[in-house]
Amino acid sequence: MSTVLETPARVVEPTHPARSWAAVFALARFEARELRMIASSLGVAVLYVAWVVRQVTQRQGDYPVLQDVDRDTQGMPVLVGLVVMLGVNRAVLRSHRRDTDRHFDVLVVEPWRRTVAHVLSVVPAVLFTAVCVGVQFTWAALKPGAVGHGSPAELAVGPLTVLLFGVFGVLLARLVRSVFAAPVLLVLLLFALLFVASPSGTAWTSWLGPVVTESGSSSFPSDLLERPAAWHALYLVGLCLFVAAVAVLVSGRRTAVVKAVVAGSLALTLVGVAGQSGGTPPGSTPARDRATNAPEKVQSCLKHGRSTYCAFPEWAGRTAHWAEVVDRVQDLAGGSAGGERLTVRQRIDATYGLETDTLISPSATPGQVTVGTDWGGNRVPEFAAAVASVLVAGNEKAGSTVCDARMVTIMWLALGGESDPMTALRNVRLDDSVSGSAIVLSPTESMSMSAEQTRIVVELLKKPRYDVAGKVKAKWTELTSQKTSTARVAELLGVPAADKSAAKAEADGDSCEE
């Protein structure tokens, strides 16, 4: 007699939804930790932090324009996003590479939930990017010389770029079961960014990419940027949701809710595309035309000492810095120039948009000096040279054409009051030299110095300031005359004469004839 023992079938109770989501979050935490420990992720994180530290501590950034700083935060997150895309793509394909896919069939976490977990694993990288962006912008905003206004939409582009690349890496792994797909796509993306994509924000197609940075020779007031930043941020949000929802959909979750999210996010993306389709205006608009040709209509003017300073509203706090330079130059001048009432006016050329490098024409208005929207570093001696040229020649247009011995007086006035005049001389010259002939930069048209004029200026800058200042004030009329030769200027200021050949060549050049 045999006995047959029948084992009752095991009844698998349905998993509680809360437990399933707890498993999803646990898997997301694990994958996020694994993503952080990848060598490339650690390397790019260190590089990003080092780059942010350099940006916020460099000396030439003491006078940031915040509507430029917010766009400057968008470049490095692209590199972070590409590394995250590769890392999360390999994480999703880990089970396929190691042939462990079949073991997942006995787990309570379905494939679509694992996809959600991988999407959530990108969040720490997004938060890290947001912190770096916030530190970079906040540090710049807290500097005493900061001007302008940042855009929250522009600041959101960096973190959204990382999120977009991350979720795209998840989707790519669900669509293409190959570890080579993401690297090949990375190469194609880099090729497109470097050689194919147009850097100009004036074309609507350029706004289909995650980052559109535009920069020119000078900063614009924030109301003249006219970038569709808010629409672009909305476009990125919709695109991130759409890619993530499609990844869940192709992972097997084809419910009405998921399909509704796909449709809704696609609609949101298209709304963003429509809103940003105009791009950045490529040229003049009424606001830009007014700021270029009639800045006095949109500027406010303040008096500091003898002179008046007119600036766009966001730059009103910087007029005190301009006044320090004007006072320093005027204190060294003689005759009526020492007490002349100047008008310093901020000028830009916004005719051709953000990405142009247009030279501002010098003003023919007596006593008016042009100052730009950038400050600090080389901009200070350049502005000082413009002030000195107006004091010597009467107006900017006449000062820009000075090619005689008056250049010695102009350059000593501009640099004689500097704490480090030789460094300032090097900074104001196009070739960064302190000998020979060179082009002298200014906010408008440049000026030129001959080799002999440079030699005399260098000798003057080595002398005690009070000694040279007394001679300049005493001989002001002769030093600012077109008829005075370079050799005579050297004699008046106590500089040893040049050799005969150099003196003859300089005398031939004093006539300003081509």
Tab-separated table of C-alpha atoms in Angstrom, residues 147 221 223 291 294-304 308-323 343-348 368-374 383:
chain	number	residue	atom	x	y	z
A	147	VAL	CA	24.734	94.405	-10.606
A	221	PRO	CA	20.600	95.285	-19.223
A	223	ASP	CA	15.294	93.936	-19.989
A	291	ALA	CA	19.109	102.055	-25.297
A	294	ALA	CA	18.881	107.531	-26.945
A	295	PRO	CA	20.249	106.123	-23.672
A	296	GLU	CA	19.367	109.317	-21.816
A	297	LYS	CA	15.696	108.318	-22.079
A	298	VAL	CA	16.192	105.202	-19.967
A	299	GLN	CA	19.075	106.234	-17.715
A	300	SER	CA	19.257	107.928	-14.342
A	301	CYS	CA	21.990	110.453	-13.545
A	302	LEU	CA	23.820	111.029	-10.262
A	303	LYS	CA	26.359	113.658	-9.262
A	304	HIS	CA	29.616	112.719	-7.603
A	308	THR	CA	27.623	113.768	-13.530
A	309	TYR	CA	27.296	110.021	-14.058
A	310	CYS	CA	24.455	108.568	-16.143
A	311	ALA	CA	23.814	104.828	-16.067
A	312	PHE	CA	21.175	102.239	-16.826
A	313	PRO	CA	19.091	101.598	-13.689
A	314	GLU	CA	20.826	98.320	-12.792
A	315	TRP	CA	24.242	100.018	-12.886
A	316	ALA	CA	23.381	103.054	-10.756
A	317	GLY	CA	25.337	101.667	-7.807
A	318	ARG	CA	28.507	101.460	-9.872
A	319	THR	CA	28.756	105.206	-10.527
A	320	ALA	CA	30.804	105.677	-7.357
A	321	HIS	CA	33.517	103.396	-8.808
A	322	TRP	CA	33.604	105.451	-11.995
A	323	ALA	CA	33.846	108.649	-9.950
A	343	THR	CA	29.482	113.821	-18.040
A	344	VAL	CA	30.165	110.101	-17.844
A	345	ARG	CA	27.520	108.220	-19.798
A	346	GLN	CA	27.073	104.468	-20.043
A	347	ARG	CA	26.692	103.396	-23.657
A	348	ILE	CA	26.084	100.096	-25.426
A	368	GLN	CA	31.367	113.498	-22.318
A	369	VAL	CA	33.109	110.212	-21.507
A	370	THR	CA	31.791	106.768	-22.436
A	371	VAL	CA	31.809	103.873	-19.998
A	372	GLY	CA	30.662	100.341	-20.749
A	373	THR	CA	28.625	97.796	-18.819
A	374	ASP	CA	31.676	95.754	-17.762
A	383	PHE	CA	38.174	103.971	-18.856
